[in-house]
Coordinates of C-alpha atoms and ligand atoms in Angstrom, one line a residue:
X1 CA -156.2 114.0 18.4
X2 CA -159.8 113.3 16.5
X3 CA -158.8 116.1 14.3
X4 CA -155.8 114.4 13.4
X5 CA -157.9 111.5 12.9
X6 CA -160.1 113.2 10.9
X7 CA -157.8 114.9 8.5
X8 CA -155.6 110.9 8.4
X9 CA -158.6 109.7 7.1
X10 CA -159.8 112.5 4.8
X11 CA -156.2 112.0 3.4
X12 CA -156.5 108.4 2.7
X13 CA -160.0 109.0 1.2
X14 CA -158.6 111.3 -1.5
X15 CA -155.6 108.9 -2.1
X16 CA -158.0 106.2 -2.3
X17 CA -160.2 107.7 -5.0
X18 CA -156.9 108.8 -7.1
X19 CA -155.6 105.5 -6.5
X20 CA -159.2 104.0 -8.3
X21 CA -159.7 106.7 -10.5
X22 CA -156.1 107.2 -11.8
X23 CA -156.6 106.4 -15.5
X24 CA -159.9 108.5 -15.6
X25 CA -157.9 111.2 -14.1
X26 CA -155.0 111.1 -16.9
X27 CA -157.3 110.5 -19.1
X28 CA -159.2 113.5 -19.0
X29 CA -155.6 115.3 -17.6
X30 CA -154.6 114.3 -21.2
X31 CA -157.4 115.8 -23.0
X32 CA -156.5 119.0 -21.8
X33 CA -153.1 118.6 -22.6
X34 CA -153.4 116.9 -26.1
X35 CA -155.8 120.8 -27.0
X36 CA -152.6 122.8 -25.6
X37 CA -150.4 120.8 -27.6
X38 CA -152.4 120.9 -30.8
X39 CA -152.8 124.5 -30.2
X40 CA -149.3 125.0 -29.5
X41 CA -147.8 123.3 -32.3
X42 CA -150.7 124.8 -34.5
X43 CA -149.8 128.3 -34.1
X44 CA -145.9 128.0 -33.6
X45 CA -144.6 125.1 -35.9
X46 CA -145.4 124.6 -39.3
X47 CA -145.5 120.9 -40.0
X48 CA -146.0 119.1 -43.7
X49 CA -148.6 116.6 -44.0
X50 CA -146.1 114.0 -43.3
X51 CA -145.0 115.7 -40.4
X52 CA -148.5 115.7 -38.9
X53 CA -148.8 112.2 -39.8
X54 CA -146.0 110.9 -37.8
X55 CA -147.1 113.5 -34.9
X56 CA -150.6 111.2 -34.6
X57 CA -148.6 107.7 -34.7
X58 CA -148.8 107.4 -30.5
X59 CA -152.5 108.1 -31.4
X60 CA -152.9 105.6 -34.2
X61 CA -151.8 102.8 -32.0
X62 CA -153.9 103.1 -29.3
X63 CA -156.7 103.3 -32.3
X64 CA -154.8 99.6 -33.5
X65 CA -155.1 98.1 -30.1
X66 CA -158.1 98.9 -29.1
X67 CA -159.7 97.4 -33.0
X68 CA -157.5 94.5 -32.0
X69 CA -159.6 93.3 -29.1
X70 CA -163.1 94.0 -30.5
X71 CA -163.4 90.7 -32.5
X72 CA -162.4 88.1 -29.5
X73 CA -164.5 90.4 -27.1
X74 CA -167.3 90.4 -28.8
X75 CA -166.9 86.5 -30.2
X76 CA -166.6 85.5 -26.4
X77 CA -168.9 88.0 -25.0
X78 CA -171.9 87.1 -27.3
X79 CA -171.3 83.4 -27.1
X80 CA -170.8 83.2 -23.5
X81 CA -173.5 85.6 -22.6
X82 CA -176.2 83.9 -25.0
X83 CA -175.4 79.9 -23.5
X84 CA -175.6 81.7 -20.0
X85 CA -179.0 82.0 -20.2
X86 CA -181.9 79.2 -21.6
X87 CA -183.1 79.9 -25.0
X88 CA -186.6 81.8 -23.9
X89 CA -184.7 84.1 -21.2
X90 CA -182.1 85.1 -23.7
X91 CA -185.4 86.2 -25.8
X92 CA -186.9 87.8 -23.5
X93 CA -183.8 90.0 -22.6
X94 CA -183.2 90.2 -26.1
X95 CA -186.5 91.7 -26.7
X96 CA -186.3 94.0 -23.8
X97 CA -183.3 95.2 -25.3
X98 CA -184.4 95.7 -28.8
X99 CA -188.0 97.6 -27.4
X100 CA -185.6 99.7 -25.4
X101 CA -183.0 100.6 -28.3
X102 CA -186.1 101.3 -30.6
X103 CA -188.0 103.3 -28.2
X104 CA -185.0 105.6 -27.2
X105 CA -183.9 106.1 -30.3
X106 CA -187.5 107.4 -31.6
X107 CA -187.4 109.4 -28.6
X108 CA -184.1 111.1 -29.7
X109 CA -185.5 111.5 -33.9
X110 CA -188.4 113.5 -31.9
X111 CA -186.2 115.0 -30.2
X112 CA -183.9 116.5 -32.8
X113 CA -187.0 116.9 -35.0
X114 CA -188.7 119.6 -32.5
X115 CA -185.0 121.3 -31.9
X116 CA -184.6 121.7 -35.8
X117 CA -187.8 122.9 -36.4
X118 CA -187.9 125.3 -33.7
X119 CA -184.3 126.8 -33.6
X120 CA -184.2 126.9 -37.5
X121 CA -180.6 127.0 -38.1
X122 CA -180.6 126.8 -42.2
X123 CA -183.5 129.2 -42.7
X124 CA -181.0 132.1 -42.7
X125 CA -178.5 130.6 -44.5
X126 CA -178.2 129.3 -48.0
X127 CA -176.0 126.5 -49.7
X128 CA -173.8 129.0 -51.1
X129 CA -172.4 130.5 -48.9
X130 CA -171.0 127.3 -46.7
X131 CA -168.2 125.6 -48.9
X132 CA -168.7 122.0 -49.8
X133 CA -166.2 119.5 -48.6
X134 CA -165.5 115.4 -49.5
X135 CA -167.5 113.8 -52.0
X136 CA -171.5 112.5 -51.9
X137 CA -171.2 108.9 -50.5
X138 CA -172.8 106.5 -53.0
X139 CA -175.8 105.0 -51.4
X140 CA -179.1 103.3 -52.3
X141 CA -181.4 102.7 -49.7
X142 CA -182.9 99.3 -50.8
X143 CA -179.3 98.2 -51.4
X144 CA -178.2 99.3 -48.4
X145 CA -180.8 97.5 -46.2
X146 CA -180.8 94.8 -48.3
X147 CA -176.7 94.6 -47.1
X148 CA -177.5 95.0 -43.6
X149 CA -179.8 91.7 -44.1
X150 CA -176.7 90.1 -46.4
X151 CA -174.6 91.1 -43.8
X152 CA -175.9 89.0 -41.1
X153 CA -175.2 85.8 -42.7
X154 CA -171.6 86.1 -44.0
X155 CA -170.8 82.9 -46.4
X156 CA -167.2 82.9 -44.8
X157 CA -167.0 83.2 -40.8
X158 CA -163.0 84.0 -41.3
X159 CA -163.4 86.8 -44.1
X160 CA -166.5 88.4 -41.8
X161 CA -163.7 89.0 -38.9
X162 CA -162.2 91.6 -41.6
X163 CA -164.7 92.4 -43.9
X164 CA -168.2 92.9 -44.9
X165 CA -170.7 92.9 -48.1
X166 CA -171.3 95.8 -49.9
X167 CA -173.4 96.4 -52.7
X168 CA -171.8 98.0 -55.9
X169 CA -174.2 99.0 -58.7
X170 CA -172.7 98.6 -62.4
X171 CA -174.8 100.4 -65.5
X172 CA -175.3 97.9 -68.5
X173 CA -174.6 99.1 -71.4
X174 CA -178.0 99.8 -73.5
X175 CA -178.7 97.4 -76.0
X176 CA -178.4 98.5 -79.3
X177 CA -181.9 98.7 -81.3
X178 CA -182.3 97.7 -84.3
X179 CA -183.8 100.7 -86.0
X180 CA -184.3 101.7 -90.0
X181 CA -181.8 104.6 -90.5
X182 CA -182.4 105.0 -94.3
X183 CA -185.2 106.7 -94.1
X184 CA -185.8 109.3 -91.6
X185 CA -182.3 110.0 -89.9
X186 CA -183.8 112.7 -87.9
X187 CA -186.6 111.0 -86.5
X188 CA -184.5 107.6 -86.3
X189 CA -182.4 109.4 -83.5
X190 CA -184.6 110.3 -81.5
X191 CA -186.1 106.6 -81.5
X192 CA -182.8 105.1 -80.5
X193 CA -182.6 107.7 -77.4
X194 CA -185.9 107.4 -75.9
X195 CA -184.8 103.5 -76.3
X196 CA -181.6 103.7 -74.8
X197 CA -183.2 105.8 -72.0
X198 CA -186.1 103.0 -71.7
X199 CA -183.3 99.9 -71.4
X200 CA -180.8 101.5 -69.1
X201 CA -180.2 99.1 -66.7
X202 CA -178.0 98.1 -63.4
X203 CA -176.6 95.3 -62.2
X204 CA -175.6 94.6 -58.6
X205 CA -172.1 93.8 -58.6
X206 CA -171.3 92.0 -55.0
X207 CA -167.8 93.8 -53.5
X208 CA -166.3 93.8 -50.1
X209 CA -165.0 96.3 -47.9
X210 CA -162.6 96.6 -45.5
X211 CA -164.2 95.9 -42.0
X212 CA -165.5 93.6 -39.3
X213 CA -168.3 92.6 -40.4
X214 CA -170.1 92.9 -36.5
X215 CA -173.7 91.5 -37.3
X216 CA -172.8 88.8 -39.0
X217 CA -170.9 87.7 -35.9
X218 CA -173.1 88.8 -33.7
X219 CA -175.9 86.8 -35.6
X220 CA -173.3 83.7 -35.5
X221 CA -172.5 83.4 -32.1
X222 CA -175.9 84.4 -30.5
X223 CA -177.0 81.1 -32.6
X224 CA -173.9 79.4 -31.7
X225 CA -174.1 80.1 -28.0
X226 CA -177.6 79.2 -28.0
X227 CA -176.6 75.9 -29.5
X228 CA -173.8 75.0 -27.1
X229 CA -176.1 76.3 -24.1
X230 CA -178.4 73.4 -25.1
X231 CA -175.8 70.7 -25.9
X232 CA -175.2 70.4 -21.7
X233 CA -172.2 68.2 -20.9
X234 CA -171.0 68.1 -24.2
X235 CA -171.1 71.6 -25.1
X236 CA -168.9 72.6 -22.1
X237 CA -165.9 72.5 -22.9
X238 CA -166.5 75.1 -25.7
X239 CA -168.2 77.4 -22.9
X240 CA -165.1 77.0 -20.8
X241 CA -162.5 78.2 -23.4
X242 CA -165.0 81.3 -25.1
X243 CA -165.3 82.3 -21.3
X244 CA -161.8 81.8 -20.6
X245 CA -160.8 84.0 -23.6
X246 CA -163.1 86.7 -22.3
X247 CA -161.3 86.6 -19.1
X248 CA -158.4 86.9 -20.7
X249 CA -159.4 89.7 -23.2
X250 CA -161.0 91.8 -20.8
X251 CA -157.5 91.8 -18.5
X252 CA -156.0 92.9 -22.4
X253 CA -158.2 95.6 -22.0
X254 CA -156.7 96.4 -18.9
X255 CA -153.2 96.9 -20.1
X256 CA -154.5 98.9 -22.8
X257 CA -156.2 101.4 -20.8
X258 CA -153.1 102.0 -19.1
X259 CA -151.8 103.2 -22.4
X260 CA -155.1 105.3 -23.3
X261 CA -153.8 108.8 -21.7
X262 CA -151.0 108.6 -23.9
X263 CA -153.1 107.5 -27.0
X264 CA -155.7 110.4 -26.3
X265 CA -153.0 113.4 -25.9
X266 CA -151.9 112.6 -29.6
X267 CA -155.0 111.8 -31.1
X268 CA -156.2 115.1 -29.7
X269 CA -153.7 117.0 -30.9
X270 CA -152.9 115.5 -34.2
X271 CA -156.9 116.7 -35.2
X272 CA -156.3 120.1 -33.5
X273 CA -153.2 120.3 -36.1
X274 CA -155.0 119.0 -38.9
X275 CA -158.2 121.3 -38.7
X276 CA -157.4 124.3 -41.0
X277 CA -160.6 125.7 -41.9
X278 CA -162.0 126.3 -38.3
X279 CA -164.4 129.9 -40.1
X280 CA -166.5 127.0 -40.7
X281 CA -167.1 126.5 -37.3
X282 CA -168.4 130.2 -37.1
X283 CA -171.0 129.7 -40.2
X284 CA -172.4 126.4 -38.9
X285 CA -172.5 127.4 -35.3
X286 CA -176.1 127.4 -35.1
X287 CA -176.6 123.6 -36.9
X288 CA -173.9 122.6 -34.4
X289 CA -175.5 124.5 -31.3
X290 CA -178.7 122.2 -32.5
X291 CA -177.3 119.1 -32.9
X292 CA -175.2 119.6 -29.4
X293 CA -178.4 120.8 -27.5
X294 CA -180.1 117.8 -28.6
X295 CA -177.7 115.6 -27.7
X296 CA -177.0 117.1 -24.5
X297 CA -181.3 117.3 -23.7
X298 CA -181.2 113.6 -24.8
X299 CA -178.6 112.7 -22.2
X300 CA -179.0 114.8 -19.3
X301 CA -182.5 114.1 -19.4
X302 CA -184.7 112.0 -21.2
X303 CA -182.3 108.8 -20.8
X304 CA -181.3 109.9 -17.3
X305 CA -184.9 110.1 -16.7
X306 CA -185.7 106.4 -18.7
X307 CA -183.2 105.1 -16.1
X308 CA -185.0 106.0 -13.1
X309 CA -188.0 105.3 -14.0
X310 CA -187.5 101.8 -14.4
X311 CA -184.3 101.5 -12.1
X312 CA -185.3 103.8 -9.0
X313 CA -181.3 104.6 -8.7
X314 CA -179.1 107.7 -9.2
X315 CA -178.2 107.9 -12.8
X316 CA -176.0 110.5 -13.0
X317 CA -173.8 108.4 -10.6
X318 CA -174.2 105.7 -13.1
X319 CA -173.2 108.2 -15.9
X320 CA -169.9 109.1 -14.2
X321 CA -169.3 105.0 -13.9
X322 CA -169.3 105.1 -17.5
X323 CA -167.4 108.5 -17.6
X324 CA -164.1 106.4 -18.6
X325 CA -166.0 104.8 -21.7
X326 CA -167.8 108.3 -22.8
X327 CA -164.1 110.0 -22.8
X328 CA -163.1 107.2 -25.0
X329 CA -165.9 107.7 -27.1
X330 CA -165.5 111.4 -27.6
X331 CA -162.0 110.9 -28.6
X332 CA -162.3 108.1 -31.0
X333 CA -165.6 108.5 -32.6
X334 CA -166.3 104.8 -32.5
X335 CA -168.8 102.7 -30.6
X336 CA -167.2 99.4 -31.5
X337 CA -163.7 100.3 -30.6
X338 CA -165.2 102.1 -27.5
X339 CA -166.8 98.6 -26.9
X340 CA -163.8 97.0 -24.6
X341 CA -163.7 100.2 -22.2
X342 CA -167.8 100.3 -22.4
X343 CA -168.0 96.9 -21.3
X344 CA -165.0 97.7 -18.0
X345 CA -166.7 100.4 -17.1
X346 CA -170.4 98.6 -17.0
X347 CA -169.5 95.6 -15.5
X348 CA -166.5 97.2 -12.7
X349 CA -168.0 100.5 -11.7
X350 CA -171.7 100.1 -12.2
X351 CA -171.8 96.3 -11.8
X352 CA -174.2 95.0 -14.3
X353 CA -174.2 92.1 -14.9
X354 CA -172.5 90.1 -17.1
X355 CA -174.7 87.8 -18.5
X356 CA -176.3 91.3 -19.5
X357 CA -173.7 93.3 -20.7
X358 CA -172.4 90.6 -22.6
X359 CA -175.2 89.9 -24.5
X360 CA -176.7 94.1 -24.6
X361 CA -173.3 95.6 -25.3
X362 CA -171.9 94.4 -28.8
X363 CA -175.6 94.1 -30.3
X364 CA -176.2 98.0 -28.4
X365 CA -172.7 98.9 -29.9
X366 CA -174.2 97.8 -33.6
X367 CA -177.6 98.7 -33.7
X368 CA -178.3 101.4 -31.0
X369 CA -177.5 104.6 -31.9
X370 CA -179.3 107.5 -30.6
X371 CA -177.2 110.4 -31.0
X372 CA -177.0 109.2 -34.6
X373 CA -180.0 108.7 -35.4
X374 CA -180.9 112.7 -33.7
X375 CA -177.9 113.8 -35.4
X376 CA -179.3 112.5 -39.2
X377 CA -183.0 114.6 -38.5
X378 CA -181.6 117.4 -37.6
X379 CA -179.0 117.3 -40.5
X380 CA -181.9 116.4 -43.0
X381 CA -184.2 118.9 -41.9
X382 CA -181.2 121.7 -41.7
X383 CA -180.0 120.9 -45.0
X384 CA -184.3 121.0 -46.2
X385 CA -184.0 124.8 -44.6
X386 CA -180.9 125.7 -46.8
X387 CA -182.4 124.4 -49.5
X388 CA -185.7 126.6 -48.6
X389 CA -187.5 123.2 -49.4
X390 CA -191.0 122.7 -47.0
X391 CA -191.4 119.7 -45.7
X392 CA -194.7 118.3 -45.1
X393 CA -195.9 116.5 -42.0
X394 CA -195.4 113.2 -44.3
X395 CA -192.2 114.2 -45.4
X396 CA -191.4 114.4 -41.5
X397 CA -192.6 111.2 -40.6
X398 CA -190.3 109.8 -43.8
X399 CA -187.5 112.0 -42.2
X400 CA -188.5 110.1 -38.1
X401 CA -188.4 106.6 -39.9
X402 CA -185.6 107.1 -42.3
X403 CA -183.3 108.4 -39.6
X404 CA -184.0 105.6 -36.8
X405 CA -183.2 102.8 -39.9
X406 CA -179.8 105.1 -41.1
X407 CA -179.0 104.6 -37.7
X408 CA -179.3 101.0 -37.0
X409 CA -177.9 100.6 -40.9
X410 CA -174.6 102.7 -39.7
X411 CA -171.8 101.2 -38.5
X412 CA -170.0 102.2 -35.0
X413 CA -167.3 103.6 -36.8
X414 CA -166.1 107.3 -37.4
X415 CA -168.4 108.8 -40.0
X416 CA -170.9 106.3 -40.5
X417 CA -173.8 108.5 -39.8
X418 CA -173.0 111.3 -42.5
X419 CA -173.0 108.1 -45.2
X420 CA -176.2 106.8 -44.4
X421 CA -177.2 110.2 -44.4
X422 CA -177.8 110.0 -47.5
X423 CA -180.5 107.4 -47.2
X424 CA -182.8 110.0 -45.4
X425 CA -181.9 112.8 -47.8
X426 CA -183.0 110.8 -50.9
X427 CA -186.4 109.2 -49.1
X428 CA -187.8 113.3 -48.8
X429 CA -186.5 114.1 -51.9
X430 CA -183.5 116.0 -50.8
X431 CA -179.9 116.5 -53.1
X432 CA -177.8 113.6 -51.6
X433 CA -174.6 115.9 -53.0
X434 CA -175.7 118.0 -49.9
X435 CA -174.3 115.9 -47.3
X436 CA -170.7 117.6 -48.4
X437 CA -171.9 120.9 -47.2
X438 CA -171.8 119.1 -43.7
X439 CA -168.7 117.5 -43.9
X440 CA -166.3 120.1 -42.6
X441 CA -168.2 119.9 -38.8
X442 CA -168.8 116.2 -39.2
X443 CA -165.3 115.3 -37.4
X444 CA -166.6 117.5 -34.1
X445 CA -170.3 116.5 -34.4
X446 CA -169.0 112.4 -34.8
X447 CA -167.4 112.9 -31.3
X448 CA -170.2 114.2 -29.4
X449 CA -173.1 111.4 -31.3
X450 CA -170.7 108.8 -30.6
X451 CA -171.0 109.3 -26.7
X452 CA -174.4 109.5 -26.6
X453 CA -174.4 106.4 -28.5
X454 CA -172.2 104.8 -25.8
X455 CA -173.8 106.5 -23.0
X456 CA -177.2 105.1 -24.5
X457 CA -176.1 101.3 -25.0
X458 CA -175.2 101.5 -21.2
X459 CA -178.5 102.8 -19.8
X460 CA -180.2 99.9 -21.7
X461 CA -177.8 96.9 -20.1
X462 CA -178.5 99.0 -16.5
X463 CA -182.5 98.7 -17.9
X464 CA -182.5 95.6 -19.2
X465 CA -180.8 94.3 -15.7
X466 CA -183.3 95.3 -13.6
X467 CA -186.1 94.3 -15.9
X468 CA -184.6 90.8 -16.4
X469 CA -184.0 90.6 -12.1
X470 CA -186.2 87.8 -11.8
X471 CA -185.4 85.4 -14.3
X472 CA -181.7 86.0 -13.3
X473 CA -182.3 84.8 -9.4
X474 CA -184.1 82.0 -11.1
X475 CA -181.2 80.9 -13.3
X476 CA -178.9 81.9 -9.9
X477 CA -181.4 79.5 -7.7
X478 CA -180.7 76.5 -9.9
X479 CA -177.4 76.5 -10.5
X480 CA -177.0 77.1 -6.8
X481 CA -179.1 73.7 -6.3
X482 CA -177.4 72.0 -8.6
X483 CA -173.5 73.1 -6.5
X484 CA -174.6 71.4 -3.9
X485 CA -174.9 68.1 -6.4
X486 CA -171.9 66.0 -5.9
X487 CA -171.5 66.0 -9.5
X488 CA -171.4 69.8 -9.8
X489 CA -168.1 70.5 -11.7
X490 CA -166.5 73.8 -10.2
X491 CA -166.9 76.0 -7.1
X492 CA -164.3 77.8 -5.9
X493 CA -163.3 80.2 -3.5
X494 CA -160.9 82.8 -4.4
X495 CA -158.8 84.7 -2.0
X496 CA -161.3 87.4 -1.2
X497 CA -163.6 84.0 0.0
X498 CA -165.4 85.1 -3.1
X499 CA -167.6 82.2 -4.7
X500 CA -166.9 81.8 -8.3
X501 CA -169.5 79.7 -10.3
X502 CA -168.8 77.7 -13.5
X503 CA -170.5 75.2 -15.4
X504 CA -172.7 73.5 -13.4
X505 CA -173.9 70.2 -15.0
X506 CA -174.2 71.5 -18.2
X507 CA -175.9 74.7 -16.7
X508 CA -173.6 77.8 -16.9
X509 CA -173.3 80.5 -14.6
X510 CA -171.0 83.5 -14.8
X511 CA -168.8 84.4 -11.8
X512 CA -170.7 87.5 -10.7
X513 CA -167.3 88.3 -8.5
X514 CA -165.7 90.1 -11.0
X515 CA -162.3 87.7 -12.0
X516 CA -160.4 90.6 -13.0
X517 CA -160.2 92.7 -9.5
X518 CA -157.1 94.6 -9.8
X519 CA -158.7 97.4 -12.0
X520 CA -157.9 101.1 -11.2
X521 CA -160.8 102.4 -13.5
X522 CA -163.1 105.0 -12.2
X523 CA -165.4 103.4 -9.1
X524 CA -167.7 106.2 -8.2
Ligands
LIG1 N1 -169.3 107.3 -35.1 C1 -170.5 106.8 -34.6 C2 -170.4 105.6 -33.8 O1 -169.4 104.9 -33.8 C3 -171.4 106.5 -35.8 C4 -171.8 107.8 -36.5 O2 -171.1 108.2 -37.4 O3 -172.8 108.4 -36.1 O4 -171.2 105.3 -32.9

């Protein structure tokens, strides 16, 4: 009889946790798949590029709905999140946050500095022998952190939800001097050269690319929400609809992930098809085996180890929360389409909360990128060994600082971190044309740098949380003074006898209750 018992209940335990974890499960069921299909259809069909196109569509729209929810997410999120707190708490979690994403990201530069530098993966190869692929991304580094600043204050709200300022450099044409040719043609030659080397010139020419333009969002509704969070009963009404429309977006997200196993299995297997020079693989195995060690040291450890220290929980139990998000992220390559599941996965499995991850998230989905930033040292320093170029301990401390900017200048999309690549290449004095010798492994490398980036911006809301405990019972102690105020606008109790908190009296409070309770995501 208690046997029975026993095995009744073991049985509803596993259908339990399939029933929670069901989209994790096909997710990572269709990872598996999406390789045996590429591989399949690899070695048995043989499919023109059109072909292979129209093989990824599935793929390409789960890459189209997820872009589609980033901009209300993040405009709700930010605003929301910022007016939630008072001006000087948002600060102070805002500058918890940034002191976190900084030091972690150092940590991971050291990191892939002392791997590259031990392990030595160009010194025994040479820039011949590994083929060249794409073409040198044209970057300055003034210009490019001088965008990055531009960038945060669009001059058109509506044109930053699709695109974003980038700085084109146009050569003037040298002025002509006026030199006496009728006496000494030779010499009078030479004169007009060295002065049309003397006046050659740029100009910046200001272009656009295609593109949300994330900071300068992020900078407008952090001011905006901070704004309406002062204007009390007047402002409400705006705090109302932005949180409603996160509501509302987030149970979007929802029905999307529903879709995502689908998405993945082509996505996966459309790249598996469209590889064709996988040798490469073979010549850069030891630059890969760097990077990936790094990476992996960085996330199994040191931010594991970050997380305890100031959390005193389990983090590997908060890693495999997030595992839905980090799947996501090795698939797409892209923090900021990641950002919707990233956000599910923080706030349903790990439950942070969401006046943090709303305000950590998006700016950690920008600006924090770890894996990048250990990725662009180690790429530096193993395209310095190819080029059998020393590096000084100067030159390596250009190389630390170079690659934690590149990685706050890139953005979280696929490839971002091979162009501002170049930034750190040109600061040692390194051949920025080098960056197509790494071009070929980028697509796999992109994957694995993208997770970590994810992984990392979710360790810093969990930090952040615990760090900002206090001043969040604080805020929680007030507004629950102020419920009990006949005046108090909205308390509610939902089905589960849940209390759901709005806008009290001008001060606003975030349901901590979670309104969107049907999810199935992973709940380890
Ligand atoms: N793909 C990365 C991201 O979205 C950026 C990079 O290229 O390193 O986080």
């Amino acid at each position: 009889m208690d046997v029975l018992g026993k095995k009744e209940r073991r049985g509803r335990d596993v259908k339990g946790l399939l029933k929670r974890n069901w989209i994790l499960i096909a997710t990572i069921a269709s990872v598996i798949l999406g390789i045996g299909l590429g591989v399949l259809v690899r070695d048995y069909t043989s499919l023109s590029q059109l072909e292979k196109q129209y093989f990824g569509f599935p793929g390409e729209v789960l890459m189209r709905m997820l872009k589609l929810v980033i901009l209300p997410l993040i405009v709700s999120s930010m605003i929301t999140g910022v007016a939630a707190l008072d001006s000087e708490v948002s600060g102070r979690i805002g500058l918890r946050a940034v002191v976190y994403y900084l030091s972690t990201t150092i940590i991971a530069v050291v990191l892939g500095i002392v791997l590259v530098t031990t392990i030595k993966p160009g010194v025994s190869q040479s820039t011949e022998n590994i083929e060249r692929a794409g073409s040198t991304p044209n970057v300055t580094t003034v210009d490019t952190l001088l965008d990055l600043i531009r960038n945060m204050f669009p001059e058109n709200l509506v044109q930053a939800c699709f695109q974003q300022y980038k700085t084109q450099r146009k050569e003037i044409e040298p002025s002509k001097t006026n030199t006496n040719t009728t006496t000494f043609p030779p010499f009078t030659t030479i004169i007009s050269t060295v002065a049309q080397n003397l006046t050659q010139d740029y100009k910046i020419v200001g272009s656009y690319s295609d593109g949300i333009n994330v900071l300068g969002i992020i900078v407008f509704c952090v001011t905006f929400g901070l704004v309406i969070g002062k204007m009390g009963e007047r402002g409400r009404i705006l705090l109302e609809f932005f949180d409603a429309l996160n509501e509302a977006t987030m149970q979007l997200v929802q029905i999307i992930m529903c879709y995502m196993p689908i998405g993945i299995l082509f996505l996966i297997a459309a790249k598996i098809i469209e590889v064709d020079d996988w040798e490469i693989f073979r010549k850069m195995g030891l630059y890969m085996v760097t990077v990936l060690s790094g990476l992996a040291i960085h996330s199994i450890i040191f931010l594991p180890l970050i997380y305890f220290v100031f959390v005193r929980k389990n983090p590997f139990t908060f890693t495999l929360g997030m595992a839905q998000a980090l799947v996501t992220a090795l698939m797409i390559s892209s923090s900021s389409a990641t950002l919707p599941v990233t956000f599910r996965c923080a706030e349903e499995n790990n439950r942070i909360d969401k006046r943090i991850t709303r305000f950590v998230l998006p700016v950690g989905a920008t600006i924090n990128m770890d894996g990048t930033a250990l990725y662009e040292a180690v790429a530096s320093i193993f395209i310095a060994q190819l080029n059998n170029y020393d590096l000084d301990v100067g030159q390596i401390v250009t190389i630390s600082i170079t690659a934690t900017v590149a990685s706050i200048g890139a953005a979280g999309v696929p490839n971002a971190g091979l162009v501002t690549m170049v930034i750190v290449l040109t600061a040692v004095g390194l051949p920025a044309n080098d960056v197509t010798l790494i071009v070929a492994v980028d697509w796999l490398l992109d994957r694995f740098r993208t997770m970590i980036n994810v992984l990392g911006d979710a360790y810093g809301a969990g930090i952040v949380q615990k760090l900002s405990k206090q001043e969040l019972e604080r805020i929680d102690l007030i507004s629950d003074v102020d419920a009990a105020n006949p005046f108090a606008l909205e308390t509610t109790l939902d089905d589960d006898e849940c209390e759901k908190k709005s806008y009290v009296n001008g001060g606003f409070t975030i349901d901590k209750s979670d309104a969107i309770s049907f999810t199935e995501t992973s709940q380890f």
